[in-house]
Coordinates of C-alpha atoms in Angstrom, one line a residue:
M1 CA 76.6 103.2 163.3
S2 CA 79.5 105.4 162.4
G3 CA 82.1 104.1 164.8
G4 CA 83.1 101.1 162.7
A5 CA 86.4 100.5 161.0
G6 CA 85.4 102.5 158.0
G7 CA 85.0 105.7 160.1
S8 CA 88.6 105.5 161.3
E9 CA 90.1 105.5 157.8
R10 CA 93.1 107.9 157.7
P11 CA 93.3 110.7 155.0
E12 CA 96.5 109.3 153.6
E13 CA 94.9 105.9 153.0
R14 CA 92.0 107.5 151.1
Q15 CA 94.6 109.2 148.9
R16 CA 96.4 105.9 148.2
F17 CA 93.4 103.8 147.4
P18 CA 90.4 105.2 145.4
P19 CA 86.8 104.6 146.3
P20 CA 85.3 101.3 145.1
G21 CA 84.5 101.3 141.4
K22 CA 86.9 104.1 140.6
S23 CA 90.0 103.0 138.7
L24 CA 93.4 104.6 139.0
P25 CA 95.3 105.8 136.0
I26 CA 98.3 103.6 135.2
S27 CA 100.7 106.4 136.1
A28 CA 99.3 106.6 139.6
L29 CA 99.1 102.9 140.1
R30 CA 102.7 102.4 138.9
Q31 CA 103.8 104.8 141.7
N32 CA 101.6 103.3 144.3
G33 CA 103.3 101.4 147.1
L34 CA 101.1 98.4 146.4
L35 CA 103.2 97.6 143.3
Q36 CA 106.4 97.6 145.2
A37 CA 104.8 95.4 147.9
L38 CA 103.8 92.9 145.3
V39 CA 107.2 92.8 143.8
W40 CA 109.4 93.0 146.9
G41 CA 107.2 91.2 149.4
A42 CA 105.8 93.0 152.4
G43 CA 108.4 94.1 155.0
Q44 CA 111.4 92.5 153.0
P45 CA 114.3 94.5 151.7
A46 CA 114.8 94.5 147.9
G47 CA 117.7 92.4 146.8
P48 CA 119.3 92.3 143.4
E49 CA 116.8 89.7 142.1
S50 CA 113.9 91.7 143.4
N51 CA 115.2 94.9 141.8
E52 CA 115.3 93.1 138.4
E53 CA 111.7 92.0 138.9
L54 CA 110.8 95.5 139.8
R55 CA 112.5 96.8 136.6
R56 CA 110.5 94.4 134.5
A57 CA 107.3 95.3 136.2
R58 CA 107.9 99.0 135.6
E59 CA 108.6 98.4 132.0
E60 CA 105.3 96.5 131.6
W61 CA 103.4 99.4 133.2
E62 CA 105.1 101.9 131.0
A63 CA 104.2 99.9 127.9
L64 CA 100.6 99.8 129.0
E65 CA 100.6 103.5 129.7
E66 CA 102.2 104.1 126.2
I67 CA 99.4 102.1 124.6
Q68 CA 96.8 104.2 126.4
S69 CA 98.4 107.5 125.4
G70 CA 98.8 106.3 121.8
L71 CA 95.1 105.5 121.6
G72 CA 94.1 108.9 122.9
G73 CA 92.6 107.4 126.0
T74 CA 91.3 104.0 127.0
S75 CA 87.8 104.3 125.3
L76 CA 89.0 103.3 121.9
A77 CA 91.2 100.5 123.2
A78 CA 88.2 99.1 125.2
A79 CA 85.8 99.5 122.3
P80 CA 84.5 96.1 121.1
P81 CA 85.6 94.9 117.6
I82 CA 83.6 96.5 114.8
S83 CA 81.7 94.1 112.5
F84 CA 81.9 94.4 108.8
N85 CA 78.2 95.2 108.5
E86 CA 78.5 98.0 111.0
A87 CA 81.5 99.5 109.2
L88 CA 79.6 99.1 105.8
Q89 CA 76.6 100.9 107.2
Y90 CA 78.8 103.8 108.2
F91 CA 80.1 104.2 104.6
Q92 CA 76.6 103.8 103.2
T93 CA 75.5 106.8 105.3
A94 CA 78.7 108.9 105.3
D95 CA 79.2 111.8 103.0
L96 CA 81.5 110.3 100.3
S97 CA 80.6 112.8 97.6
E98 CA 84.2 113.9 97.1
C99 CA 85.4 110.3 96.9
R100 CA 82.6 109.5 94.4
V101 CA 83.7 112.3 92.2
R102 CA 87.3 111.0 92.3
A103 CA 86.1 107.6 91.3
G104 CA 84.4 108.9 88.2
P105 CA 85.9 108.6 84.7
R106 CA 87.1 112.2 84.4
A107 CA 85.2 114.6 86.7
L108 CA 85.4 118.3 87.1
A109 CA 85.8 119.6 90.6
P110 CA 82.7 121.8 91.2
S111 CA 84.5 124.7 92.9
R112 CA 87.8 124.8 90.9
G113 CA 86.9 123.5 87.5
V114 CA 90.0 121.3 87.3
V115 CA 90.1 117.8 85.9
L116 CA 90.6 115.1 88.5
K117 CA 92.6 112.2 87.2
K118 CA 91.9 109.3 89.6
V119 CA 91.0 105.7 89.2
R120 CA 88.6 105.4 86.3
A121 CA 85.3 103.6 87.1
T122 CA 85.6 101.5 83.9
V123 CA 88.4 100.6 81.5
R124 CA 88.3 102.5 78.2
R125 CA 88.4 100.5 75.1
R126 CA 88.8 101.8 71.6
G127 CA 88.6 100.4 68.1
L128 CA 88.7 96.7 67.7
A129 CA 89.1 96.1 71.4
A130 CA 85.8 97.9 72.0
L131 CA 84.0 95.9 69.3
V132 CA 85.3 92.6 70.6
H133 CA 84.3 93.5 74.2
F134 CA 80.9 94.5 73.0
L135 CA 80.3 91.2 71.1
F136 CA 82.1 88.7 73.2
G137 CA 82.8 90.4 76.5
P138 CA 81.0 89.9 79.9
P139 CA 77.5 91.4 80.3
R140 CA 77.0 94.9 81.7
L141 CA 76.2 95.3 85.4
Q142 CA 72.5 95.7 85.9
P143 CA 71.3 99.3 86.7
Q144 CA 70.1 98.5 90.2
L145 CA 73.6 97.4 91.2
Q146 CA 75.4 100.5 89.9
G147 CA 75.0 102.3 93.3
E148 CA 76.8 99.5 95.2
R149 CA 79.5 99.5 92.6
E150 CA 80.0 103.2 93.0
L151 CA 80.2 102.8 96.8
A152 CA 83.0 100.3 96.4
L153 CA 84.9 102.6 94.1
A154 CA 84.3 105.5 96.5
M155 CA 85.7 103.6 99.4
A156 CA 88.8 102.9 97.3
Q157 CA 89.3 106.6 97.0
C158 CA 88.6 107.3 100.7
G159 CA 91.8 107.7 102.8
L160 CA 92.4 106.6 106.4
D161 CA 91.3 109.5 108.7
D162 CA 92.5 109.7 112.2
N163 CA 89.5 111.8 113.2
E164 CA 87.0 109.2 112.1
R165 CA 86.3 106.9 115.0
V166 CA 85.0 104.1 112.7
H167 CA 88.2 104.2 110.7
M168 CA 90.3 103.8 113.8
R169 CA 88.0 100.9 115.1
I170 CA 88.5 99.1 111.8
L171 CA 92.2 99.4 112.2
Q172 CA 92.1 98.2 115.8
T173 CA 89.9 95.3 115.0
I174 CA 92.3 94.0 112.3
Y175 CA 95.2 94.3 114.7
K176 CA 93.4 92.4 117.5
K177 CA 92.1 89.7 115.3
L178 CA 95.4 88.9 113.6
T179 CA 97.5 89.1 116.8
R180 CA 94.7 87.4 118.9
S181 CA 95.2 90.2 121.5
R182 CA 92.6 91.7 123.7
L183 CA 94.6 95.0 124.0
G184 CA 94.6 97.8 121.5
C185 CA 97.7 99.4 120.1
P186 CA 98.9 102.9 119.3
R187 CA 97.9 104.5 116.0
Y188 CA 101.5 104.7 114.9
G189 CA 104.4 102.4 115.7
A190 CA 106.6 99.5 114.7
H191 CA 103.8 97.0 115.6
W192 CA 102.2 97.8 112.2
E193 CA 105.3 96.6 110.4
E194 CA 105.0 93.3 112.3
L195 CA 101.5 93.0 110.7
G196 CA 103.0 93.5 107.3
F197 CA 102.7 97.2 106.6
Q198 CA 105.7 99.1 105.2
G199 CA 106.1 101.5 108.1
A200 CA 104.7 102.9 111.3
D201 CA 101.6 104.4 109.5
P202 CA 99.3 102.0 107.7
G203 CA 97.6 104.9 105.9
T204 CA 100.6 105.4 103.7
D205 CA 100.2 101.9 102.2
L206 CA 96.6 102.3 101.0
R207 CA 97.3 104.3 97.8
G208 CA 94.8 103.4 95.1
T209 CA 92.8 101.1 97.4
G210 CA 91.9 103.4 100.3
M211 CA 89.5 102.2 102.9
L212 CA 88.3 99.4 100.6
A213 CA 91.6 97.6 101.4
L214 CA 91.0 97.9 105.1
M215 CA 87.3 96.9 104.7
Q216 CA 88.3 93.7 102.9
M217 CA 90.8 92.9 105.7
L218 CA 88.1 93.5 108.2
F219 CA 85.7 91.2 106.3
F220 CA 88.5 88.5 106.2
V221 CA 89.1 88.6 110.0
M222 CA 85.5 89.2 111.2
D223 CA 83.7 86.5 109.1
A224 CA 83.6 83.3 111.1
Q225 CA 84.2 81.2 108.0
T226 CA 87.3 83.0 106.8
L227 CA 88.9 84.0 110.1
P228 CA 90.7 80.7 110.5
L229 CA 92.1 81.1 107.0
A230 CA 93.2 84.7 107.7
Q231 CA 95.0 83.5 110.8
E232 CA 96.7 80.6 109.0
I233 CA 97.9 83.0 106.3
F234 CA 99.2 85.5 108.9
T235 CA 101.1 82.7 110.6
L236 CA 102.7 81.7 107.3
S237 CA 103.7 85.3 106.8
Q238 CA 105.8 85.1 109.9
H239 CA 107.6 82.0 108.8
E240 CA 111.4 82.0 109.1
T241 CA 112.1 81.5 105.3
Q242 CA 108.6 81.9 103.7
N243 CA 107.7 85.2 105.4
F244 CA 106.0 88.0 103.5
P245 CA 104.3 91.2 104.5
F246 CA 100.7 90.1 105.1
C247 CA 99.0 93.5 104.9
I248 CA 100.9 94.6 101.8
M249 CA 100.0 91.4 100.1
S250 CA 96.4 92.0 101.1
V251 CA 96.4 95.5 99.6
N252 CA 97.8 94.0 96.4
I253 CA 94.9 91.5 96.3
T254 CA 92.4 94.3 96.8
R255 CA 94.0 96.0 93.8
I256 CA 93.4 92.9 91.7
V257 CA 89.8 92.7 92.8
L258 CA 89.3 96.4 92.1
Q259 CA 90.8 96.1 88.6
A260 CA 88.6 93.1 87.8
L261 CA 85.5 95.2 88.9
R262 CA 86.6 98.1 86.6
E263 CA 87.1 95.7 83.7
E264 CA 83.6 94.4 84.2
R265 CA 84.9 90.9 84.8
L266 CA 82.6 90.4 87.7
S267 CA 79.4 91.7 86.2
R268 CA 78.0 88.2 85.5
E269 CA 78.5 87.0 89.1
C270 CA 77.2 90.3 90.5
N271 CA 74.1 90.1 88.4
R272 CA 73.5 86.5 89.4
R273 CA 73.8 87.2 93.1
Q274 CA 72.4 90.7 93.0
Q275 CA 75.3 91.9 95.0
V276 CA 78.6 93.7 94.4
I277 CA 80.5 94.2 97.6
A278 CA 79.8 90.7 98.8
V279 CA 81.2 89.4 95.4
L280 CA 84.3 91.6 95.8
N281 CA 84.9 90.2 99.3
D282 CA 84.5 86.6 98.3
L283 CA 86.9 87.0 95.4
Y284 CA 89.4 88.7 97.7
A285 CA 89.2 85.8 100.1
A286 CA 89.4 83.3 97.2
A287 CA 92.4 84.9 95.7
F288 CA 94.2 85.0 99.1
L289 CA 93.4 81.3 99.6
Q290 CA 94.9 80.4 96.2
L291 CA 98.0 82.5 97.0
Y292 CA 98.3 80.8 100.4
R293 CA 98.1 77.3 98.9
V294 CA 100.7 78.0 96.2
W295 CA 103.0 79.8 98.7
K296 CA 102.9 77.0 101.3
R297 CA 102.9 73.9 99.1
Q298 CA 105.5 75.1 96.6
H299 CA 107.7 76.7 99.3
K300 CA 107.6 80.1 97.8
T301 CA 109.5 83.1 99.2
I302 CA 109.3 86.8 98.9
A303 CA 111.3 86.7 95.7
D304 CA 108.4 84.9 94.0
S305 CA 105.8 87.4 95.0
G306 CA 105.7 89.5 91.7
F307 CA 105.2 86.4 89.5
L308 CA 102.6 84.9 91.8
L309 CA 100.6 88.2 91.9
K310 CA 100.7 88.3 88.1
E311 CA 99.3 84.8 87.9
L312 CA 96.7 85.6 90.5
E313 CA 95.6 88.7 88.5
L314 CA 95.1 86.4 85.5
S315 CA 93.0 84.0 87.5
A316 CA 90.8 86.7 88.9
K317 CA 90.1 88.2 85.5
K318 CA 89.8 85.0 83.5
K319 CA 88.3 82.6 85.9
P320 CA 86.7 84.4 88.9
K321 CA 84.0 81.7 89.1
Q322 CA 86.6 79.0 89.5
L323 CA 88.3 80.9 92.3
L324 CA 84.9 81.5 94.1
K325 CA 84.1 77.7 93.8
S326 CA 87.5 77.0 95.4
L327 CA 86.7 79.2 98.3
E328 CA 83.2 77.7 98.7
A329 CA 84.8 74.2 98.8
Y330 CA 87.3 75.4 101.4
V331 CA 84.6 76.9 103.6
N332 CA 82.4 73.8 103.3
R333 CA 85.4 71.6 103.9
S334 CA 84.5 69.3 101.0
P335 CA 87.0 66.7 99.7
V336 CA 88.2 69.1 97.0
A337 CA 88.8 71.8 99.5
D338 CA 92.4 71.0 99.7
G339 CA 92.8 70.5 96.0
F340 CA 94.6 73.1 94.0
Q341 CA 94.4 74.0 90.4
P342 CA 97.1 76.4 89.3
P343 CA 96.2 79.4 87.2
S344 CA 96.4 78.9 83.4
P345 CA 99.6 80.3 81.9
P346 CA 99.5 83.3 79.5
S347 CA 98.9 82.6 75.8
A348 CA 101.8 81.8 73.5
D349 CA 102.3 85.4 72.4
G350 CA 102.2 86.5 76.0
S351 CA 99.1 88.7 75.5
R352 CA 96.4 89.0 78.0
A353 CA 92.9 90.4 77.5
G354 CA 92.0 93.6 79.3
E355 CA 94.2 96.1 81.1
E356 CA 97.1 94.5 82.9
I357 CA 98.2 95.6 86.3
N358 CA 101.9 96.3 86.6
F359 CA 102.8 94.5 89.8
T360 CA 106.1 94.8 91.5
G361 CA 107.4 92.2 93.8
V362 CA 106.5 92.6 97.4
C363 CA 110.2 92.5 98.1
E364 CA 110.5 95.8 96.2
L365 CA 108.0 97.7 98.3
R366 CA 109.5 101.2 98.2
V367 CA 108.3 101.9 94.7
E368 CA 106.2 105.0 93.8
L369 CA 103.0 104.6 92.0
E370 CA 103.3 105.3 88.2
G371 CA 99.8 105.7 86.7
E372 CA 96.5 104.5 88.0
S373 CA 97.3 100.8 87.9
R374 CA 100.7 100.7 89.5
L375 CA 100.9 98.5 92.6
I376 CA 103.0 98.9 95.7

């Protein structure tokens, strides 16, 4: 029958309330009388207290609307977190030819014939240093692993692209996991500074590490075994006196790992495991774990960051296996998981084998890159 209550619905009611299953945009819902009814109470005049509640409610709706507009619609905000494997598959199939050229030792751009001076794939050694490295240095990476190594170097030369949906999903996943929020966030804004980037655009902090830096953060927060550690470190980074920029510190650690790869310090472990990217990720997490333990137990502050990163660089280059064992113990929660062995000091003459990264303190973030190995 058509004479029921549904048939007597007035046109103005159909305009105010959409059909079942169809959602209203935030701007329309904010102006709908239902919001005022919820805040004021049906049939009651709005007093001063109610007006204050209405103001707060409107601010909340405006904030949500701003998030939607900043994401370019709700589809990206509602997208599920992207797993590390899904993101890696994207890079494995994407056209990274330009990035691979830039990751080479000294490559000619095919169309212009100019030399591209980017991050070299390996560290050049001459004279006695080359001879010593040949006789006593680490083994070379096996040929079947060279492709994976080149992929890692190519990702380090690949910048953050607003037009690549996977890039944006990676960024959103990192934000949601660290903040434990179910809501997305705008592409630009002060919220990225709260995560530990230098400014409103995370892409400007990825110089020299590119998407590899974000991929390692993604691994850190999406792996079930390392997520608790990532959240503990992020919590410490918000400490009143021991605070530090989490994401900038993460980028610096990726630089350490990348440099160890270039100096062939990880070839033995990569050959043993027949993996490259997995070794890089584990060394990244292990280095972050060591930094976290020193920072927390010795009550370090941002003023100590430069020195600590130097020591972490030495550990990653000299004793990567020891760092990886420390991470394994932490993950397995063995009795030695909480034990800490500080990195060995430099030799008496202050020399260090291999190419040294010139770190600056994280408290001196506004420093331009000077050369290929300069850190933020």
